[in-house]
PDB file of C-alpha atoms in Angstrom:
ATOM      1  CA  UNK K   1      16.939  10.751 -26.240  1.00 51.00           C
ATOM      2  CA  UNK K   2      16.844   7.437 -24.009  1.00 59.00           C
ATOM      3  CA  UNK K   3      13.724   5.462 -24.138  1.00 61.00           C
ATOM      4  CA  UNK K   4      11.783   4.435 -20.884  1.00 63.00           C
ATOM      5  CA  UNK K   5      11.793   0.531 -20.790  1.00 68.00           C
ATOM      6  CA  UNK K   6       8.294  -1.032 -21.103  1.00 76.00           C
ATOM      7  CA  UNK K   7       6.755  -3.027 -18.373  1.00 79.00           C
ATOM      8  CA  UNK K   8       4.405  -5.813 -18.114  1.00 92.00           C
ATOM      9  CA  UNK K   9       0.537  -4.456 -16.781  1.00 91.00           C
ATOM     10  CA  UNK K  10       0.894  -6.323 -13.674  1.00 91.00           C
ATOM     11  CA  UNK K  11       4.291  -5.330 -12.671  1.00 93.00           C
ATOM     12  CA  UNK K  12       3.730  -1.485 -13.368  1.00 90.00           C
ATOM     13  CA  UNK K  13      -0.141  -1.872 -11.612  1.00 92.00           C
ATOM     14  CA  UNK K  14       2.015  -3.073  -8.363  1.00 93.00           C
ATOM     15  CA  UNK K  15       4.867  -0.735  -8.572  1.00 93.00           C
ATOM     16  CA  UNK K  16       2.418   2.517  -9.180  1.00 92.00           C
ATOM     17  CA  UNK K  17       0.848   1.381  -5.717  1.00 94.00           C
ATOM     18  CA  UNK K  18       3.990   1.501  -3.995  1.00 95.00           C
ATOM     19  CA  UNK K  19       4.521  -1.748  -1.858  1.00 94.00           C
ATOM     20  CA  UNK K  20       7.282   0.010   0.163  1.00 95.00           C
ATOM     21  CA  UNK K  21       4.977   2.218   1.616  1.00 95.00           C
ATOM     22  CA  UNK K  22       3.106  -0.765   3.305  1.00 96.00           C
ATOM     23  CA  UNK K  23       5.387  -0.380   5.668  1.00 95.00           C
ATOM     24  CA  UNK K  24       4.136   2.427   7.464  1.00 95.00           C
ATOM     25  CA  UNK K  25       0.715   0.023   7.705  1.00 97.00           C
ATOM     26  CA  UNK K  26       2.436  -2.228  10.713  1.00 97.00           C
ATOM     27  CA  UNK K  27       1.784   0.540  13.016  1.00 97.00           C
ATOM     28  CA  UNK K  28      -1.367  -1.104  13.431  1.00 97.00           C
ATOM     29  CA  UNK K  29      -0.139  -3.718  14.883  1.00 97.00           C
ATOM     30  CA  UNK K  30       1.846  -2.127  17.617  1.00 98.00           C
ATOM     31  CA  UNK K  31      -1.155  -1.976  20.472  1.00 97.00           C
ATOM     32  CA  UNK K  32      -1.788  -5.244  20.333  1.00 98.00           C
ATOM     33  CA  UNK K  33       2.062  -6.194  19.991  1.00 97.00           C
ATOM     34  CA  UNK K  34       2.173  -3.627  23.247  1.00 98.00           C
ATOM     35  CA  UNK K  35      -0.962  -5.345  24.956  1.00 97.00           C
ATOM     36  CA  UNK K  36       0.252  -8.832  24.401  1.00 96.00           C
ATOM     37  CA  UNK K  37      -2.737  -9.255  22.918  1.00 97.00           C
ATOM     38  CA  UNK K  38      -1.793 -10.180  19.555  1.00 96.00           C
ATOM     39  CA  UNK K  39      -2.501 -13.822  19.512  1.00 95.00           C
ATOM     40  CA  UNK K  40      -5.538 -13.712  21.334  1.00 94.00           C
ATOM     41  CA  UNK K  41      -9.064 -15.375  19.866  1.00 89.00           C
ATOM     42  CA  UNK K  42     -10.654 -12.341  17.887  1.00 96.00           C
ATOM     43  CA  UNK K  43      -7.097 -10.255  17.908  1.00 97.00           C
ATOM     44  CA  UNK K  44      -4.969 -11.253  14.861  1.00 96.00           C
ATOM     45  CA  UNK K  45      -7.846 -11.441  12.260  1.00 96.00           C
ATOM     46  CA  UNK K  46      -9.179  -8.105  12.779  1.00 97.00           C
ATOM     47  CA  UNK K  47      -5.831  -6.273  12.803  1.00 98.00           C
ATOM     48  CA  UNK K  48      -4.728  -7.923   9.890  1.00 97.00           C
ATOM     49  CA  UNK K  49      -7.620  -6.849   8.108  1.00 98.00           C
ATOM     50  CA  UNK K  50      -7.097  -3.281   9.142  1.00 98.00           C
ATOM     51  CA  UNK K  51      -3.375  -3.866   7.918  1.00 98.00           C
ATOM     52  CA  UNK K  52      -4.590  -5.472   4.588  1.00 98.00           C
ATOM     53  CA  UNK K  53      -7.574  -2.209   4.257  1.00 98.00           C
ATOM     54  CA  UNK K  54      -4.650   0.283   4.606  1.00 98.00           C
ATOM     55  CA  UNK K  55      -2.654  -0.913   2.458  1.00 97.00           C
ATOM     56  CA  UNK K  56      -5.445  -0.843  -0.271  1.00 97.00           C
ATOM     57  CA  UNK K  57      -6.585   2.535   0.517  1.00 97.00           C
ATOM     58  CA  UNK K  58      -3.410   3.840   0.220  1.00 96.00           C
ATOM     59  CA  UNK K  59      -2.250   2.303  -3.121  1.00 96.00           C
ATOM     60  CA  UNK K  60      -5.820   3.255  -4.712  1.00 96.00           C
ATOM     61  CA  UNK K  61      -4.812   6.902  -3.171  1.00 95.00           C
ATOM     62  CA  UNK K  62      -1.968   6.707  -5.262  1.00 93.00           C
ATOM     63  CA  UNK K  63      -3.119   5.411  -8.502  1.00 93.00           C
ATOM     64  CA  UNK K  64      -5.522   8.126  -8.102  1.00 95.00           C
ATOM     65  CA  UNK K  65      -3.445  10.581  -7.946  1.00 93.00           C
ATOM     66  CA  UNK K  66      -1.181   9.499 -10.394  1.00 90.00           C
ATOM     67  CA  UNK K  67      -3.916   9.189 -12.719  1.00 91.00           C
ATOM     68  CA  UNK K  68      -5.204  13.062 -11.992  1.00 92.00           C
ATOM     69  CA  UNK K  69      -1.434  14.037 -12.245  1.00 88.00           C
ATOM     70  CA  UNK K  70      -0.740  12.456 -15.284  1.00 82.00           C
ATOM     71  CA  UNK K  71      -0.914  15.382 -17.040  1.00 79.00           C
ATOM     72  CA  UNK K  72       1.407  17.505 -14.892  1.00 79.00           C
ATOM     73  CA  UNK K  73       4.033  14.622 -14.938  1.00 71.00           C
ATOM     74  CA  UNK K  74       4.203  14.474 -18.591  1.00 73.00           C
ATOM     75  CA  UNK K  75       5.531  18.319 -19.599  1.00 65.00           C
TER      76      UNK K  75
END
């Protein structure tokens, strides 16, 4: 039987909400990439808060889940 290494609170907290999948969050920043827009006074701010709120939402979806799952995952 191999044992699991233990991590450090922070660094599991960030890898159980899945920076990779951040990724997907640019999209929002196509249409105003598209528009030529992105730089413009009242632009930038409000899509990187979108960016920033989408990332959040979908990390706390996955501690969520992992959290309601945690059951499943162990047998």
């Amino acid at each position: 039987m191999t044992e699991t290494p233990h991590r450090s609170l922070p660094v599991a907290l960030i890898v159980a909400m899945r920076p990779r999948q951040w990724l997907k969050n640019v999209l929002v920043f196509a249409a105003p990439l598209a528009a030529g827009a992105i730089f413009e006074p009242g632009i930038l701010a409000p899509t990187l808060g979108a960016f920033v709120a989408f990332c959040l939402i979908s990390s706390a979806t996955y501690l969520v889940n992992d959290a309601r799952d945690i059951d499943a995952d162990r047998a």
